[in-house]
Amino acid sequence: MSNDHLPIVLVDDEENILKASKLILLGNGYGNVVTLSDSRALLPFLAEHGAAAIVLDLFMPHQSGLDLLPLIAERHPDLPVIVMTAVDETETAVNCMKAGAFDYLVKPVESGRLLSSVAKAREIGSLSQELSSLKECLLEDRLDHPEAFSAIVTDSKKMRAVFQYLEITARSRQPILITGETGVGKELFSRAVHQLSGLKGNYVAVNVAELDDNMFSDTLFGHRKGAFTGADQPREGLIAKAAGGTLLLDEIGDLNGASQIKLLRLLQEREYYPVGSDVARKSEARIVCATNRDLRKRMEEGKFRNDLFYRLCTHQVRIPPLRERMEDIPLLLDHFLALAAQELERKKPTPPAELVTLLAVHTFPGNVREFQAMVFDAVARHTGGVLSMENFRRVIVESGASLPPSHPRESLSDDPLVSLFGRFPTVRDVEEYLFDEAMKRAGGNQGIAATMLGITRQTLNKRLQLRNDNEVPS
Ligand SMILES: Nc1ncnc2c1ncn2[C@@H]1O[C@H](COP(=O)(O)OP(=O)(O)OP(=O)(O)O)[C@@H](O)[C@H]1O
């Protein structure tokens, strides 16, 4: 749960300082700032309302900041406290930090310094609260809003952990990065994040891989009338369209370099300039990014900026590929059979009992999207009775059940056969593998290899001969 709705609490016995600090914060987008001139009111206030961060004076009558610090740390361990004092002594500063202070500012405090400290404190506080909630949720295996995930058909524990993580992080103002191979359902997750966020504005999605830098600025930031030739009318960008809502930047791993800098600025400053305008606009849209690329690899290749990656990955989820959650196959099969039957206006066919076993040997490089297409095609070809396995068999054999290049065989080490052959092997695959292996270990001696294989030398010789004859010369 994000702490954005909670107040920033300023505690100081000097009214002037309270007023000045409050004005600085209000003028910079902090809508909820509470001032307390009597330090004794702080703990009861926190117990009733909570806070996103506290700015605390040290020397106050009745209850000093130094007395309060350990009490706050004990009762509200995730709450960051910024100490703001006239005492410029290293020893005091060290004592405060030891007692749990998040930062130490010496009066008079420059407004930029106060703002950056409060912004950091709020961010850290939010993350630490999220972490505590996440631990709690995982320990209790709890899901508070299962309805947000109703479009995602699954029976997988890995997916449930992703749901739990998103429940906690969806309300934060930080961007969320959703990664996963093509067709795993990233768009569905992005919609679930929007629903969970409680934001009332629009959900807007855009594929940024298709945009060059000019188009990126124009599409996201909009333009002023007359900003460039042909700009006869002003254009509202997608950030404005998604104000108070969510903007999904899909295929973020393919975003061009120049636009990456603009996006980083947008995320850091939360403001942007429409094309042709020098008046900054506040961005009120929550950003979700999705990609099927490996962003770390893109960084190593120099195609994705490090600073943008680290800005995006505060909240990051990886949606597991279908082959890592084969327990989803029966549910998805049933779901897509019903969907296909409804769409094609026919009776939902009954799948043969062995179909799930056949599907389990496939590695689904196109993930759920591929599976959905397979089922729809089978239902379209279905002529009555029990659903034919033939269509599924053909697709699996034709695909060679090969893995996408980004996922090498080692990643499937939990299934030794798939790990060895890249798919569930045919008898012929196994036979050829065994013959080659035996010949290798026997140093090319057919007699020894035949003994190892438990067949006669003649049989081995015949099989090898046959294979050589069938091999297409390269
Ligand atoms: N768990 C699921 N339950 C039901 N439908 C799903 C599930 N996962 C994916 N789908 C369906 O599979 C299709 C592909 O999903 P989606 O477009 O969200 O994938 P993606 O991860 O965004 O892919 P890409 O990286 O190619 O954009 C959609 O039709 C989606 O509705």
PDB file of C-alpha atoms and ligand atoms in Angstrom, residues 151-154 159 180-189 250-251 290-292 325 328 332 335-336 368-370 372, ligand 1:
ATOM      1  CA  ALA A 151      -9.448 -12.182 -16.459  1.00  0.00           C
ATOM      2  CA  ILE A 152      -6.254 -14.107 -15.707  1.00  0.00           C
ATOM      3  CA  VAL A 153      -6.960 -17.827 -15.691  1.00  0.00           C
ATOM      4  CA  THR A 154      -4.404 -19.629 -13.575  1.00  0.00           C
ATOM      5  CA  MET A 159       1.287 -16.465 -10.582  1.00  0.00           C
ATOM      6  CA  GLY A 180       7.862 -11.738 -19.514  1.00  0.00           C
ATOM      7  CA  GLU A 181       8.015 -13.523 -22.847  1.00  0.00           C
ATOM      8  CA  THR A 182       5.613 -12.713 -25.619  1.00  0.00           C
ATOM      9  CA  GLY A 183       2.047 -13.888 -24.980  1.00  0.00           C
ATOM     10  CA  VAL A 184       2.307 -14.480 -21.222  1.00  0.00           C
ATOM     11  CA  GLY A 185      -0.433 -11.945 -20.471  1.00  0.00           C
ATOM     12  CA  LYS A 186       1.444  -8.732 -19.591  1.00  0.00           C
ATOM     13  CA  GLU A 187      -1.365  -6.551 -20.924  1.00  0.00           C
ATOM     14  CA  LEU A 188      -3.871  -8.346 -18.669  1.00  0.00           C
ATOM     15  CA  PHE A 189      -1.609  -7.717 -15.686  1.00  0.00           C
ATOM     16  CA  ASP A 250       4.202  -1.340 -24.002  1.00  0.00           C
ATOM     17  CA  GLU A 251       7.408  -2.746 -25.589  1.00  0.00           C
ATOM     18  CA  ALA A 290       5.904  -3.765 -20.209  1.00  0.00           C
ATOM     19  CA  THR A 291       8.442  -5.613 -22.296  1.00  0.00           C
ATOM     20  CA  ASN A 292       9.281  -9.073 -23.572  1.00  0.00           C
ATOM     21  CA  ARG A 325       3.394 -23.382 -14.998  1.00  0.00           C
ATOM     22  CA  ASP A 328      -2.383 -23.992 -15.903  1.00  0.00           C
ATOM     23  CA  LEU A 332      -6.702 -22.622 -19.834  1.00  0.00           C
ATOM     24  CA  HIS A 335     -11.368 -21.544 -20.662  1.00  0.00           C
ATOM     25  CA  PHE A 336     -10.382 -21.243 -24.331  1.00  0.00           C
ATOM     26  CA  VAL A 368      -0.763 -18.395 -23.701  1.00  0.00           C
ATOM     27  CA  ARG A 369      -1.373 -16.539 -26.979  1.00  0.00           C
ATOM     28  CA  GLU A 370      -0.087 -19.570 -28.902  1.00  0.00           C
ATOM     29  CA  GLN A 372      -5.279 -19.801 -27.350  1.00  0.00           C
TER      30      GLN A 372
HETATM   31  N1  LIG B   1      -3.696 -16.369 -17.851  1.00  0.00           N
HETATM   32  C1  LIG B   1      -4.457 -16.011 -18.896  1.00  0.00           C
HETATM   33  N2  LIG B   1      -5.782 -16.256 -18.885  1.00  0.00           N
HETATM   34  C2  LIG B   1      -6.555 -15.940 -19.938  1.00  0.00           C
HETATM   35  N3  LIG B   1      -6.088 -15.378 -21.066  1.00  0.00           N
HETATM   36  C3  LIG B   1      -4.773 -15.102 -21.129  1.00  0.00           C
HETATM   37  C4  LIG B   1      -3.899 -15.398 -20.051  1.00  0.00           C
HETATM   38  N4  LIG B   1      -2.646 -15.007 -20.391  1.00  0.00           N
HETATM   39  C5  LIG B   1      -2.738 -14.489 -21.616  1.00  0.00           C
HETATM   40  N5  LIG B   1      -4.010 -14.544 -22.078  1.00  0.00           N
HETATM   41  C6  LIG B   1      -4.475 -14.124 -23.411  1.00  0.00           C
HETATM   42  O1  LIG B   1      -3.377 -14.342 -24.297  1.00  0.00           O
HETATM   43  C7  LIG B   1      -3.267 -13.270 -25.230  1.00  0.00           C
HETATM   44  C8  LIG B   1      -1.902 -12.621 -25.106  1.00  0.00           C
HETATM   45  O2  LIG B   1      -1.837 -11.893 -23.883  1.00  0.00           O
HETATM   46  P1  LIG B   1      -1.130 -10.456 -23.788  1.00  0.00           P
HETATM   47  O3  LIG B   1      -1.439  -9.633 -25.007  1.00  0.00           O
HETATM   48  O4  LIG B   1      -1.470  -9.869 -22.468  1.00  0.00           O
HETATM   49  O5  LIG B   1       0.378 -10.910 -23.851  1.00  0.00           O
HETATM   50  P2  LIG B   1       1.710 -10.041 -23.702  1.00  0.00           P
HETATM   51  O6  LIG B   1       2.501 -10.679 -22.630  1.00  0.00           O
HETATM   52  O7  LIG B   1       1.335  -8.593 -23.532  1.00  0.00           O
HETATM   53  O8  LIG B   1       2.426 -10.297 -25.103  1.00  0.00           O
HETATM   54  P3  LIG B   1       3.435  -9.363 -25.987  1.00  0.00           P
HETATM   55  O9  LIG B   1       4.730  -9.283 -25.244  1.00  0.00           O
HETATM   56  O10 LIG B   1       3.564 -10.099 -27.270  1.00  0.00           O
HETATM   57  O11 LIG B   1       2.741  -8.021 -26.133  1.00  0.00           O
HETATM   58  C9  LIG B   1      -4.424 -12.323 -24.944  1.00  0.00           C
HETATM   59  O12 LIG B   1      -5.496 -12.649 -25.779  1.00  0.00           O
HETATM   60  C10 LIG B   1      -4.759 -12.625 -23.488  1.00  0.00           C
HETATM   61  O13 LIG B   1      -6.102 -12.332 -23.225  1.00  0.00           O
END
